[in-house]
PDB file of N, CA, C and O in Angstrom:
ATOM      1  N   MET A 206       6.084   1.807  20.705  1.00 92.00           N
ATOM      2  CA  MET A 206       5.071   1.499  19.757  1.00 92.00           C
ATOM      3  C   MET A 206       4.686   2.815  19.381  1.00 92.00           C
ATOM      4  O   MET A 206       4.196   3.779  20.080  1.00 92.00           O
ATOM      5  N   GLN A 207       4.078   2.968  17.965  1.00 94.00           N
ATOM      6  CA  GLN A 207       3.831   4.372  17.559  1.00 94.00           C
ATOM      7  C   GLN A 207       2.551   4.056  16.858  1.00 94.00           C
ATOM      8  O   GLN A 207       2.340   3.176  16.102  1.00 94.00           O
ATOM      9  N   GLN A 208       1.640   5.029  16.975  1.00 95.00           N
ATOM     10  CA  GLN A 208       0.027   4.760  16.421  1.00 95.00           C
ATOM     11  C   GLN A 208      -0.186   6.221  15.820  1.00 95.00           C
ATOM     12  O   GLN A 208      -0.101   7.285  16.630  1.00 95.00           O
ATOM     13  N   ASP A 209      -0.813   6.148  14.773  1.00 97.00           N
ATOM     14  CA  ASP A 209      -1.428   7.467  14.313  1.00 97.00           C
ATOM     15  C   ASP A 209      -2.597   7.622  14.842  1.00 97.00           C
ATOM     16  O   ASP A 209      -3.429   7.030  15.237  1.00 97.00           O
ATOM     17  N   PHE A 210      -3.047   9.062  15.144  1.00 97.00           N
ATOM     18  CA  PHE A 210      -4.403   9.415  15.679  1.00 97.00           C
ATOM     19  C   PHE A 210      -4.733  10.636  15.018  1.00 97.00           C
ATOM     20  O   PHE A 210      -3.997  11.613  14.779  1.00 97.00           O
ATOM     21  N   THR A 211      -5.959  10.799  14.552  1.00 98.00           N
ATOM     22  CA  THR A 211      -6.499  12.147  13.961  1.00 98.00           C
ATOM     23  C   THR A 211      -7.605  12.561  14.775  1.00 98.00           C
ATOM     24  O   THR A 211      -8.426  11.893  15.170  1.00 98.00           O
ATOM     25  N   TYR A 212      -7.580  13.835  14.909  1.00 98.00           N
ATOM     26  CA  TYR A 212      -8.666  14.711  15.434  1.00 98.00           C
ATOM     27  C   TYR A 212      -8.568  15.972  14.920  1.00 98.00           C
ATOM     28  O   TYR A 212      -7.561  16.490  14.335  1.00 98.00           O
ATOM     29  N   GLU A 213      -9.565  16.780  15.103  1.00 97.00           N
ATOM     30  CA  GLU A 213      -9.740  18.144  14.785  1.00 97.00           C
ATOM     31  C   GLU A 213      -8.747  19.152  15.452  1.00 97.00           C
ATOM     32  O   GLU A 213      -8.686  19.010  16.617  1.00 97.00           O
ATOM     33  N   CYS A 214      -7.915  19.866  14.463  1.00 98.00           N
ATOM     34  CA  CYS A 214      -6.846  20.832  15.149  1.00 98.00           C
ATOM     35  C   CYS A 214      -7.243  22.021  14.999  1.00 98.00           C
ATOM     36  O   CYS A 214      -7.532  22.461  14.002  1.00 98.00           O
ATOM     37  N   PRO A 215      -7.158  22.940  16.077  1.00 97.00           N
ATOM     38  CA  PRO A 215      -7.500  24.344  16.103  1.00 97.00           C
ATOM     39  C   PRO A 215      -6.585  25.029  15.385  1.00 97.00           C
ATOM     40  O   PRO A 215      -6.903  26.300  14.710  1.00 97.00           O
ATOM     41  N   TYR A 216      -5.321  24.640  15.198  1.00 97.00           N
ATOM     42  CA  TYR A 216      -4.412  25.305  14.432  1.00 97.00           C
ATOM     43  C   TYR A 216      -4.593  25.374  12.768  1.00 97.00           C
ATOM     44  O   TYR A 216      -4.612  26.261  12.036  1.00 97.00           O
ATOM     45  N   THR A 217      -4.754  24.138  12.407  1.00 96.00           N
ATOM     46  CA  THR A 217      -4.858  23.850  10.929  1.00 96.00           C
ATOM     47  C   THR A 217      -6.438  23.976  10.609  1.00 96.00           C
ATOM     48  O   THR A 217      -6.768  24.115   9.487  1.00 96.00           O
ATOM     49  N   GLN A 218      -7.174  23.916  11.566  1.00 97.00           N
ATOM     50  CA  GLN A 218      -8.794  24.193  11.436  1.00 97.00           C
ATOM     51  C   GLN A 218      -9.338  22.985  10.426  1.00 97.00           C
ATOM     52  O   GLN A 218     -10.247  23.152   9.705  1.00 97.00           O
ATOM     53  N   GLU A 219      -8.620  21.700  10.546  1.00 97.00           N
ATOM     54  CA  GLU A 219      -9.161  20.551   9.956  1.00 97.00           C
ATOM     55  C   GLU A 219      -8.662  19.298  10.636  1.00 97.00           C
ATOM     56  O   GLU A 219      -7.841  19.486  11.535  1.00 97.00           O
ATOM     57  N   PRO A 220      -9.160  18.181  10.412  1.00 98.00           N
ATOM     58  CA  PRO A 220      -8.425  17.044  11.063  1.00 98.00           C
ATOM     59  C   PRO A 220      -6.973  17.049  10.861  1.00 98.00           C
ATOM     60  O   PRO A 220      -6.535  17.119   9.674  1.00 98.00           O
ATOM     61  N   GLN A 221      -6.310  16.609  11.809  1.00 97.00           N
ATOM     62  CA  GLN A 221      -4.714  16.559  11.675  1.00 97.00           C
ATOM     63  C   GLN A 221      -4.367  15.190  12.355  1.00 97.00           C
ATOM     64  O   GLN A 221      -4.730  14.885  13.270  1.00 97.00           O
ATOM     65  N   THR A 222      -3.446  14.604  11.818  1.00 98.00           N
ATOM     66  CA  THR A 222      -2.855  13.169  12.185  1.00 98.00           C
ATOM     67  C   THR A 222      -1.482  13.718  12.952  1.00 98.00           C
ATOM     68  O   THR A 222      -0.879  14.113  12.308  1.00 98.00           O
ATOM     69  N   ILE A 223      -1.475  12.999  14.006  1.00 98.00           N
ATOM     70  CA  ILE A 223       0.020  13.025  14.742  1.00 98.00           C
ATOM     71  C   ILE A 223       0.271  11.629  15.017  1.00 98.00           C
ATOM     72  O   ILE A 223      -0.347  10.603  15.057  1.00 98.00           O
ATOM     73  N   ASP A 224       1.549  11.408  15.323  1.00 98.00           N
ATOM     74  CA  ASP A 224       2.327  10.016  15.788  1.00 98.00           C
ATOM     75  C   ASP A 224       2.287  10.039  17.274  1.00 98.00           C
ATOM     76  O   ASP A 224       3.009  10.986  17.912  1.00 98.00           O
ATOM     77  N   VAL A 225       1.381   9.312  17.768  1.00 97.00           N
ATOM     78  CA  VAL A 225       1.517   9.026  19.315  1.00 97.00           C
ATOM     79  C   VAL A 225       2.376   7.964  19.630  1.00 97.00           C
ATOM     80  O   VAL A 225       2.132   6.857  19.081  1.00 97.00           O
ATOM     81  N   ASN A 226       3.342   8.261  20.606  1.00 97.00           N
ATOM     82  CA  ASN A 226       4.196   7.218  21.102  1.00 97.00           C
ATOM     83  C   ASN A 226       3.568   6.436  22.427  1.00 97.00           C
ATOM     84  O   ASN A 226       3.278   7.137  23.302  1.00 97.00           O
ATOM     85  N   TYR A 227       3.586   5.150  22.408  1.00 96.00           N
ATOM     86  CA  TYR A 227       3.308   4.422  23.645  1.00 96.00           C
ATOM     87  C   TYR A 227       4.485   3.664  23.950  1.00 96.00           C
ATOM     88  O   TYR A 227       5.363   3.057  23.234  1.00 96.00           O
ATOM     89  N   ILE A 228       4.595   3.402  25.365  1.00 96.00           N
ATOM     90  CA  ILE A 228       5.554   2.435  25.870  1.00 96.00           C
ATOM     91  C   ILE A 228       5.007   1.359  26.548  1.00 96.00           C
ATOM     92  O   ILE A 228       3.811   1.318  27.051  1.00 96.00           O
ATOM     93  N   TYR A 229       5.717   0.141  26.523  1.00 95.00           N
ATOM     94  CA  TYR A 229       5.221  -1.151  27.115  1.00 95.00           C
ATOM     95  C   TYR A 229       5.190  -1.019  28.385  1.00 95.00           C
ATOM     96  O   TYR A 229       6.191  -0.462  29.188  1.00 95.00           O
ATOM     97  N   VAL A 230       4.034  -1.402  29.212  1.00 93.00           N
ATOM     98  CA  VAL A 230       4.244  -1.404  30.605  1.00 93.00           C
ATOM     99  C   VAL A 230       3.686  -2.699  31.018  1.00 93.00           C
ATOM    100  O   VAL A 230       2.589  -3.220  30.982  1.00 93.00           O
ATOM    101  N   PRO A 231       4.770  -3.577  31.482  1.00 90.00           N
ATOM    102  CA  PRO A 231       4.343  -5.104  31.963  1.00 90.00           C
ATOM    103  C   PRO A 231       3.407  -4.832  33.342  1.00 90.00           C
ATOM    104  O   PRO A 231       3.966  -4.166  34.047  1.00 90.00           O
ATOM    105  N   ILE A 232       2.543  -5.749  33.371  1.00 87.00           N
ATOM    106  CA  ILE A 232       1.714  -5.924  34.431  1.00 87.00           C
ATOM    107  C   ILE A 232       1.733  -7.370  34.987  1.00 87.00           C
ATOM    108  O   ILE A 232       1.390  -8.192  34.091  1.00 87.00           O
ATOM    109  N   LEU A 233       2.123  -7.752  36.122  1.00 88.00           N
ATOM    110  CA  LEU A 233       2.269  -9.087  36.588  1.00 88.00           C
ATOM    111  C   LEU A 233       0.889  -9.777  36.435  1.00 88.00           C
ATOM    112  O   LEU A 233      -0.121  -9.243  36.945  1.00 88.00           O
ATOM    113  N   GLY A 234       0.913 -11.049  36.024  1.00 87.00           N
ATOM    114  CA  GLY A 234      -0.218 -11.852  35.884  1.00 87.00           C
ATOM    115  C   GLY A 234      -1.205 -11.464  34.801  1.00 87.00           C
ATOM    116  O   GLY A 234      -2.271 -12.042  34.722  1.00 87.00           O
ATOM    117  N   VAL A 235      -0.752 -10.486  33.944  1.00 82.00           N
ATOM    118  CA  VAL A 235      -1.598 -10.056  32.857  1.00 82.00           C
ATOM    119  C   VAL A 235      -0.827 -10.638  31.505  1.00 82.00           C
ATOM    120  O   VAL A 235       0.285 -10.303  31.264  1.00 82.00           O
ATOM    121  N   GLN A 236      -1.520 -11.402  30.765  1.00 83.00           N
ATOM    122  CA  GLN A 236      -0.926 -11.846  29.393  1.00 83.00           C
ATOM    123  C   GLN A 236      -0.817 -11.103  28.375  1.00 83.00           C
ATOM    124  O   GLN A 236      -0.191 -11.123  27.387  1.00 83.00           O
ATOM    125  N   SER A 237      -1.819 -10.131  28.280  1.00 85.00           N
ATOM    126  CA  SER A 237      -1.868  -9.114  27.270  1.00 85.00           C
ATOM    127  C   SER A 237      -0.702  -8.122  27.241  1.00 85.00           C
ATOM    128  O   SER A 237      -0.245  -7.966  28.318  1.00 85.00           O
ATOM    129  N   SER A 238      -0.413  -7.415  26.198  1.00 90.00           N
ATOM    130  CA  SER A 238       0.409  -6.317  26.175  1.00 90.00           C
ATOM    131  C   SER A 238      -0.193  -4.983  26.486  1.00 90.00           C
ATOM    132  O   SER A 238      -1.186  -4.736  25.576  1.00 90.00           O
ATOM    133  N   ASN A 239       0.291  -4.498  27.455  1.00 94.00           N
ATOM    134  CA  ASN A 239      -0.251  -2.942  27.858  1.00 94.00           C
ATOM    135  C   ASN A 239       0.799  -2.036  27.396  1.00 94.00           C
ATOM    136  O   ASN A 239       1.878  -1.951  27.813  1.00 94.00           O
ATOM    137  N   TYR A 240       0.148  -0.848  26.868  1.00 95.00           N
ATOM    138  CA  TYR A 240       0.956   0.265  26.686  1.00 95.00           C
ATOM    139  C   TYR A 240       0.335   1.515  27.254  1.00 95.00           C
ATOM    140  O   TYR A 240      -0.806   1.529  27.243  1.00 95.00           O
ATOM    141  N   LYS A 241       1.363   2.415  27.490  1.00 96.00           N
ATOM    142  CA  LYS A 241       0.816   3.648  28.041  1.00 96.00           C
ATOM    143  C   LYS A 241       1.262   4.837  27.219  1.00 96.00           C
ATOM    144  O   LYS A 241       2.391   4.827  26.691  1.00 96.00           O
ATOM    145  N   ILE A 242       0.608   5.939  27.111  1.00 96.00           N
ATOM    146  CA  ILE A 242       0.926   7.074  26.372  1.00 96.00           C
ATOM    147  C   ILE A 242       2.298   7.706  26.730  1.00 96.00           C
ATOM    148  O   ILE A 242       2.418   7.867  27.977  1.00 96.00           O
ATOM    149  N   ASN A 243       3.087   8.218  25.833  1.00 96.00           N
ATOM    150  CA  ASN A 243       4.244   8.630  26.218  1.00 96.00           C
ATOM    151  C   ASN A 243       4.928   9.683  25.151  1.00 96.00           C
ATOM    152  O   ASN A 243       5.933   9.646  25.030  1.00 96.00           O
ATOM    153  N   GLY A 244       4.088  10.685  24.575  1.00 97.00           N
ATOM    154  CA  GLY A 244       4.546  11.683  23.852  1.00 97.00           C
ATOM    155  C   GLY A 244       4.016  11.630  22.470  1.00 97.00           C
ATOM    156  O   GLY A 244       3.293  10.510  22.135  1.00 97.00           O
ATOM    157  N   PHE A 245       4.499  12.527  21.539  1.00 98.00           N
ATOM    158  CA  PHE A 245       3.769  12.506  20.288  1.00 98.00           C
ATOM    159  C   PHE A 245       4.670  13.387  19.440  1.00 98.00           C
ATOM    160  O   PHE A 245       5.581  14.060  19.818  1.00 98.00           O
ATOM    161  N   TYR A 246       4.403  13.184  18.072  1.00 97.00           N
ATOM    162  CA  TYR A 246       5.207  14.190  17.135  1.00 97.00           C
ATOM    163  C   TYR A 246       4.136  14.614  16.128  1.00 97.00           C
ATOM    164  O   TYR A 246       3.120  13.861  15.632  1.00 97.00           O
ATOM    165  N   CYS A 247       4.151  15.950  15.772  1.00 97.00           N
ATOM    166  CA  CYS A 247       3.518  16.623  14.816  1.00 97.00           C
ATOM    167  C   CYS A 247       4.310  17.388  13.876  1.00 97.00           C
ATOM    168  O   CYS A 247       5.322  18.111  14.387  1.00 97.00           O
ATOM    169  N   THR A 248       3.902  17.507  12.737  1.00 96.00           N
ATOM    170  CA  THR A 248       4.612  18.124  11.655  1.00 96.00           C
ATOM    171  C   THR A 248       4.573  19.697  11.762  1.00 96.00           C
ATOM    172  O   THR A 248       5.435  20.448  11.444  1.00 96.00           O
ATOM    173  N   PHE A 249       3.583  20.348  12.721  1.00 97.00           N
ATOM    174  CA  PHE A 249       3.564  21.772  13.033  1.00 97.00           C
ATOM    175  C   PHE A 249       4.185  21.955  14.397  1.00 97.00           C
ATOM    176  O   PHE A 249       3.792  23.144  14.907  1.00 97.00           O
ATOM    177  N   GLU A 250       4.876  21.236  14.975  1.00 94.00           N
ATOM    178  CA  GLU A 250       5.452  21.438  16.292  1.00 94.00           C
ATOM    179  C   GLU A 250       6.229  22.845  16.396  1.00 94.00           C
ATOM    180  O   GLU A 250       6.121  23.435  17.690  1.00 94.00           O
ATOM    181  N   ASP A 251       6.764  23.152  15.470  1.00 96.00           N
ATOM    182  CA  ASP A 251       7.692  24.473  15.691  1.00 96.00           C
ATOM    183  C   ASP A 251       6.938  25.637  15.392  1.00 96.00           C
ATOM    184  O   ASP A 251       7.294  26.889  15.736  1.00 96.00           O
ATOM    185  N   GLU A 252       5.645  25.459  14.920  1.00 96.00           N
ATOM    186  CA  GLU A 252       4.914  26.875  14.588  1.00 96.00           C
ATOM    187  C   GLU A 252       3.655  26.916  15.404  1.00 96.00           C
ATOM    188  O   GLU A 252       3.220  28.017  15.284  1.00 96.00           O
ATOM    189  N   CYS A 253       3.081  25.650  15.759  1.00 97.00           N
ATOM    190  CA  CYS A 253       1.828  25.741  16.292  1.00 97.00           C
ATOM    191  C   CYS A 253       1.818  26.235  17.730  1.00 97.00           C
ATOM    192  O   CYS A 253       2.564  26.095  18.679  1.00 97.00           O
ATOM    193  N   PRO A 254       0.823  27.172  18.040  1.00 97.00           N
ATOM    194  CA  PRO A 254       0.757  27.801  19.402  1.00 97.00           C
ATOM    195  C   PRO A 254       0.078  27.000  20.466  1.00 97.00           C
ATOM    196  O   PRO A 254       0.160  27.154  21.799  1.00 97.00           O
ATOM    197  N   TYR A 255      -0.505  25.860  19.912  1.00 96.00           N
ATOM    198  CA  TYR A 255      -1.215  25.039  20.851  1.00 96.00           C
ATOM    199  C   TYR A 255      -0.334  23.725  21.121  1.00 96.00           C
ATOM    200  O   TYR A 255      -0.808  22.871  21.813  1.00 96.00           O
ATOM    201  N   TYR A 256       0.897  23.763  20.731  1.00 96.00           N
ATOM    202  CA  TYR A 256       1.741  22.336  20.791  1.00 96.00           C
ATOM    203  C   TYR A 256       1.950  21.990  21.997  1.00 96.00           C
ATOM    204  O   TYR A 256       1.821  20.796  22.342  1.00 96.00           O
ATOM    205  N   ASP A 257       2.249  22.967  23.218  1.00 95.00           N
ATOM    206  CA  ASP A 257       2.338  22.450  24.548  1.00 95.00           C
ATOM    207  C   ASP A 257       1.172  21.912  25.133  1.00 95.00           C
ATOM    208  O   ASP A 257       1.325  21.127  26.262  1.00 95.00           O
ATOM    209  N   ASP A 258       0.149  22.189  24.587  1.00 95.00           N
ATOM    210  CA  ASP A 258      -1.189  21.695  25.221  1.00 95.00           C
ATOM    211  C   ASP A 258      -2.044  21.252  24.124  1.00 95.00           C
ATOM    212  O   ASP A 258      -3.296  21.578  24.030  1.00 95.00           O
ATOM    213  N   CYS A 259      -1.577  20.290  23.223  1.00 97.00           N
ATOM    214  CA  CYS A 259      -2.085  19.967  22.091  1.00 97.00           C
ATOM    215  C   CYS A 259      -3.426  19.299  22.112  1.00 97.00           C
ATOM    216  O   CYS A 259      -3.668  18.179  22.876  1.00 97.00           O
ATOM    217  N   PRO A 260      -4.542  19.717  21.648  1.00 97.00           N
ATOM    218  CA  PRO A 260      -5.796  19.295  21.841  1.00 97.00           C
ATOM    219  C   PRO A 260      -6.004  17.748  21.051  1.00 97.00           C
ATOM    220  O   PRO A 260      -6.744  16.981  21.524  1.00 97.00           O
ATOM    221  N   VAL A 261      -5.347  17.693  19.968  1.00 97.00           N
ATOM    222  CA  VAL A 261      -5.367  16.409  19.391  1.00 97.00           C
ATOM    223  C   VAL A 261      -4.833  15.428  20.134  1.00 97.00           C
ATOM    224  O   VAL A 261      -5.186  14.286  20.453  1.00 97.00           O
ATOM    225  N   TYR A 262      -3.516  15.679  20.838  1.00 97.00           N
ATOM    226  CA  TYR A 262      -2.944  14.604  21.666  1.00 97.00           C
ATOM    227  C   TYR A 262      -3.739  14.439  23.002  1.00 97.00           C
ATOM    228  O   TYR A 262      -3.661  13.249  23.472  1.00 97.00           O
ATOM    229  N   GLN A 263      -4.435  15.339  23.440  1.00 97.00           N
ATOM    230  CA  GLN A 263      -5.198  15.220  24.701  1.00 97.00           C
ATOM    231  C   GLN A 263      -6.292  14.254  24.378  1.00 97.00           C
ATOM    232  O   GLN A 263      -6.929  13.658  25.322  1.00 97.00           O
ATOM    233  N   LYS A 264      -6.868  14.175  23.044  1.00 97.00           N
ATOM    234  CA  LYS A 264      -7.782  13.169  22.949  1.00 97.00           C
ATOM    235  C   LYS A 264      -7.393  11.693  22.496  1.00 97.00           C
ATOM    236  O   LYS A 264      -8.343  10.973  22.357  1.00 97.00           O
ATOM    237  N   ALA A 265      -6.165  11.591  22.356  1.00 96.00           N
ATOM    238  CA  ALA A 265      -5.571  10.250  21.990  1.00 96.00           C
ATOM    239  C   ALA A 265      -5.727   9.416  23.167  1.00 96.00           C
ATOM    240  O   ALA A 265      -5.732   9.907  24.394  1.00 96.00           O
ATOM    241  N   PRO A 266      -6.207   8.020  22.954  1.00 95.00           N
ATOM    242  CA  PRO A 266      -6.142   6.972  24.013  1.00 95.00           C
ATOM    243  C   PRO A 266      -4.979   7.139  24.849  1.00 95.00           C
ATOM    244  O   PRO A 266      -3.908   7.105  24.487  1.00 95.00           O
ATOM    245  N   VAL A 267      -5.092   6.965  26.206  1.00 94.00           N
ATOM    246  CA  VAL A 267      -3.899   7.229  27.165  1.00 94.00           C
ATOM    247  C   VAL A 267      -3.391   5.765  27.381  1.00 94.00           C
ATOM    248  O   VAL A 267      -2.290   5.705  27.962  1.00 94.00           O
ATOM    249  N   ALA A 268      -4.041   4.725  27.076  1.00 90.00           N
ATOM    250  CA  ALA A 268      -3.651   3.339  27.163  1.00 90.00           C
ATOM    251  C   ALA A 268      -3.923   2.659  26.067  1.00 90.00           C
ATOM    252  O   ALA A 268      -5.229   2.808  25.487  1.00 90.00           O
ATOM    253  N   MET A 269      -3.285   1.503  25.804  1.00 84.00           N
ATOM    254  CA  MET A 269      -3.654   0.590  24.893  1.00 84.00           C
ATOM    255  C   MET A 269      -3.324  -0.994  25.234  1.00 84.00           C
ATOM    256  O   MET A 269      -2.274  -1.120  25.902  1.00 84.00           O
ATOM    257  N   THR A 270      -4.074  -1.823  24.781  1.00 85.00           N
ATOM    258  CA  THR A 270      -3.940  -3.251  25.071  1.00 85.00           C
ATOM    259  C   THR A 270      -3.885  -4.055  23.818  1.00 85.00           C
ATOM    260  O   THR A 270      -4.862  -3.782  23.097  1.00 85.00           O
ATOM    261  N   ILE A 271      -3.058  -4.847  23.737  1.00 79.00           N
ATOM    262  CA  ILE A 271      -2.754  -5.646  22.489  1.00 79.00           C
ATOM    263  C   ILE A 271      -3.050  -7.038  22.903  1.00 79.00           C
ATOM    264  O   ILE A 271      -2.133  -7.402  23.752  1.00 79.00           O
TER     265      ILE A 271
END
């Protein structure tokens, strides 16, 4: 599952939207769908000095329940 997430970016110095990837994590006895963060895509990945430690990605929710 992919979800857009926007937060202030130090590289662009404005709010930046990234595509955050989540993977399904089945939990026995739970009927809701649970997802765990599993990477991201940013249009500035080739030039951004913060990419390896992206502050926008660090602020994204680490888990989601649907």
